[in-house]
mmCIF file of C-alpha atoms in Angstrom:
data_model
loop_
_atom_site.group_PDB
_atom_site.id
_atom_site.type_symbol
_atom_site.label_atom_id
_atom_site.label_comp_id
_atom_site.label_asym_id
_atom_site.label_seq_id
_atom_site.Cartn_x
_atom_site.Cartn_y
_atom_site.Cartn_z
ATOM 1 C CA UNK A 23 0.000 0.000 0.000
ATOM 2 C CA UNK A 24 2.865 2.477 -1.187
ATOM 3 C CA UNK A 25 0.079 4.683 -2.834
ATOM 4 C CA UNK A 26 -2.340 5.043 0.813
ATOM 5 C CA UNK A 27 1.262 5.470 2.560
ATOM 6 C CA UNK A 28 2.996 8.281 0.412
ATOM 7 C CA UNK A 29 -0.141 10.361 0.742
ATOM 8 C CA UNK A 30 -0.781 9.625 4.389
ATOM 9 C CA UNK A 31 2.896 10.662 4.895
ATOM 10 C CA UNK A 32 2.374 13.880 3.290
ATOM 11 C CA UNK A 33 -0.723 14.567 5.594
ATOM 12 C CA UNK A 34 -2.908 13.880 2.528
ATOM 13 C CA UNK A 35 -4.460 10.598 2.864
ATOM 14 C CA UNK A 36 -8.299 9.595 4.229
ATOM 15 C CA UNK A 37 -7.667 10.244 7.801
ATOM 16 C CA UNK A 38 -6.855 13.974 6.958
ATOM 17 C CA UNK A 39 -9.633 14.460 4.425
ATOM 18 C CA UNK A 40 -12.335 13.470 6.647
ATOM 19 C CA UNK A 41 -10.698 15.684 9.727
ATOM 20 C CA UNK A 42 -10.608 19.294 7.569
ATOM 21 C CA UNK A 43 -13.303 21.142 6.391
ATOM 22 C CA UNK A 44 -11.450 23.118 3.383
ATOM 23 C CA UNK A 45 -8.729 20.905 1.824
ATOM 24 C CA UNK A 46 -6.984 23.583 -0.715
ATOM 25 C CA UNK A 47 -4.717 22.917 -3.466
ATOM 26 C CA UNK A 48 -3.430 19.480 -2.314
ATOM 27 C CA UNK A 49 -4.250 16.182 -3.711
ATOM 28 C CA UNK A 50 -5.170 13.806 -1.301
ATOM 29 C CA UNK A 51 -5.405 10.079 -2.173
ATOM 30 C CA UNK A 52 -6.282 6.791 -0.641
ATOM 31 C CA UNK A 53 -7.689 3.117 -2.065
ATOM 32 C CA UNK A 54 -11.343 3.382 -2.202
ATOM 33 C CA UNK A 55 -13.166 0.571 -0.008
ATOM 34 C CA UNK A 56 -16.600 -0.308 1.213
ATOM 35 C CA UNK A 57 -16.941 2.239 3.614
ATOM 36 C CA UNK A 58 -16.519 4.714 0.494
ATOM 37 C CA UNK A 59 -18.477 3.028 -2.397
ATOM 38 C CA UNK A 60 -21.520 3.225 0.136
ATOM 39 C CA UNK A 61 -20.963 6.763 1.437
ATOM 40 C CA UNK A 62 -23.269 9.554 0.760
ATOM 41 C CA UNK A 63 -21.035 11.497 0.000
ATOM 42 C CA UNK A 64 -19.697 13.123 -3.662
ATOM 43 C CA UNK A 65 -16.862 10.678 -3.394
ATOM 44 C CA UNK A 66 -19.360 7.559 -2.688
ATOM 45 C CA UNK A 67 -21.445 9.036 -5.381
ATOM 46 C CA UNK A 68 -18.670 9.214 -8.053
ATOM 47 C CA UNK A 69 -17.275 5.793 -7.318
ATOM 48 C CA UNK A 70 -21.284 3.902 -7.802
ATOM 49 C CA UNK A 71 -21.381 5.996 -11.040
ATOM 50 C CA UNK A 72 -17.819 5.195 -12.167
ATOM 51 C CA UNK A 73 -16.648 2.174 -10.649
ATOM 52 C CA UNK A 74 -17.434 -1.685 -9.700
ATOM 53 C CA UNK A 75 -16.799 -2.657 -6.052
ATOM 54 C CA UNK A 76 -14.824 -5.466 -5.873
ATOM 55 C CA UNK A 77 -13.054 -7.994 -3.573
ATOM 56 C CA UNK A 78 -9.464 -9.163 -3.948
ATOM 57 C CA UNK A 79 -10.730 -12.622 -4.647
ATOM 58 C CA UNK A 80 -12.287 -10.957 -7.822
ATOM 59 C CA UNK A 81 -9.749 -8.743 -8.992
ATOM 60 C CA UNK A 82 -7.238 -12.242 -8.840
ATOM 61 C CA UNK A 83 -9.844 -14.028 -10.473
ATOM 62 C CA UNK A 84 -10.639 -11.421 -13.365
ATOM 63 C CA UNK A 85 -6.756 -11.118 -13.693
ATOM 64 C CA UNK A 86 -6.222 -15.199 -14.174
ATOM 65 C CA UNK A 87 -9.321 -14.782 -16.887
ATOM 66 C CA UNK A 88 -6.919 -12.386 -18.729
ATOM 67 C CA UNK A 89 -4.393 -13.819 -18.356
ATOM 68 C CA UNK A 90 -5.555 -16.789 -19.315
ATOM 69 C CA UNK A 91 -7.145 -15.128 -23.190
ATOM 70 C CA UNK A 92 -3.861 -13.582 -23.614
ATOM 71 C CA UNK A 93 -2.027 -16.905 -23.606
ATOM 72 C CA UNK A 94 -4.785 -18.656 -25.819
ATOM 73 C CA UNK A 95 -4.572 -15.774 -28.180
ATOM 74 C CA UNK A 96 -0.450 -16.226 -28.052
ATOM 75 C CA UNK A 97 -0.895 -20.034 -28.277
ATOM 76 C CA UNK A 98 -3.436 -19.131 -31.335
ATOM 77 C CA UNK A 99 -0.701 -16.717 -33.372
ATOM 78 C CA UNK A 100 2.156 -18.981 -32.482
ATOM 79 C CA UNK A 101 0.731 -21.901 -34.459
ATOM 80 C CA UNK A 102 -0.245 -19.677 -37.153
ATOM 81 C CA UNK A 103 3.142 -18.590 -37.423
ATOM 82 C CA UNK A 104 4.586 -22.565 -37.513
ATOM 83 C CA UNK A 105 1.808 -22.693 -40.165
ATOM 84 C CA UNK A 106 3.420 -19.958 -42.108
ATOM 85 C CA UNK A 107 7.488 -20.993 -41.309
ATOM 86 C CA UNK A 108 5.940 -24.743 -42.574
ATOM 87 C CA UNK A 109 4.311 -23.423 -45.767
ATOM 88 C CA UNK A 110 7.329 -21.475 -46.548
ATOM 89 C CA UNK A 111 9.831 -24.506 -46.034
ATOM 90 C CA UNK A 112 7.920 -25.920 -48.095
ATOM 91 C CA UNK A 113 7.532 -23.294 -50.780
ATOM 92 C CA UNK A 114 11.754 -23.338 -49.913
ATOM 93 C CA UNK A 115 12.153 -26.950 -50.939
ATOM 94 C CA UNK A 116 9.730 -27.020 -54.248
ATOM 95 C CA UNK A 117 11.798 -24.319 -55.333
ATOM 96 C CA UNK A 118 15.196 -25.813 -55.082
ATOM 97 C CA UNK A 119 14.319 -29.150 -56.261
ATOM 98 C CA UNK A 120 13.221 -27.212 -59.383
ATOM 99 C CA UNK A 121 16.344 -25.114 -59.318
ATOM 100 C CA UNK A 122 18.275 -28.432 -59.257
ATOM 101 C CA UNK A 123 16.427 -29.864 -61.672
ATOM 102 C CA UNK A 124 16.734 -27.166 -63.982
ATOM 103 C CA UNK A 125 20.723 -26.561 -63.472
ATOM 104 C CA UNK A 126 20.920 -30.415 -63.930
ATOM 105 C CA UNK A 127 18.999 -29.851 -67.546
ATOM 106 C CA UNK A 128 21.085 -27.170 -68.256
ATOM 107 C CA UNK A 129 24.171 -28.501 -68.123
ATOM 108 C CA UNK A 130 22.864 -31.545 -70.353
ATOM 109 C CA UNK A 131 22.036 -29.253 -72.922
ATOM 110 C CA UNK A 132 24.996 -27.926 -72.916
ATOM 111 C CA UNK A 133 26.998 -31.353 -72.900
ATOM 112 C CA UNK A 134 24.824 -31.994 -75.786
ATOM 113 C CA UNK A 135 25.447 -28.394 -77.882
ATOM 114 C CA UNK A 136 28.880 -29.106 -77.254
ATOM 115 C CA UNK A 137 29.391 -32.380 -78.645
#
């Protein structure tokens, strides 16, 4: 809680917002909890509008969710890249055996001009 503690340092975290009636220029800051969500206050009013409440149990579990589509999507473009690397081996090899192929017939053309 490096955030709640740099501003509570400062004399600008929750303790000090609630004790002063005019708070001036200075930006206070603390983690939002229950306690605020369900205030009736601007503050409790801004976070129902703008903001879910949530447990820690939920944020971990939304996070593994993520985390979990990002690596599927990864997995997903990975193989399409093998795909890709596969089809242009592939592509690679036709096209040498043909160079080959066509060397090899040029050089028994000209064994044949030249006899």
């Amino acid at each position: 809680m490096d955030f709640e503690n740099h501003f509570e340092a400062r004399g600008c975290g929750k303790r000090h917002w609630k004790g002063q009636q005019y708070h001036g220029p200075e930006m206070f800051g603390w983690v939002a909890r229950v306690d605020d969500y369900r205030s009736y206050t601007p503050i409790g009013s801004w976070l129902r509008k703008y903001s879910d409440l949530k447990t820690i149990v939920d944020l971990k579990n939304e996070e593994a969710r993520k985390t979990g589509r990002l690596e599927e999507s990864l997995d997903k473009r990975v193989e399409a890249m093998d795909r890709n690397v596969q089809e242009l081996e592939y592509e690679y090899n036709q096209t040498t055996q043909l160079l080959g192929k066509a060397e090899e017939d040029m050089k028994k053309l000209i064994q044949s001009h030249t006899e």
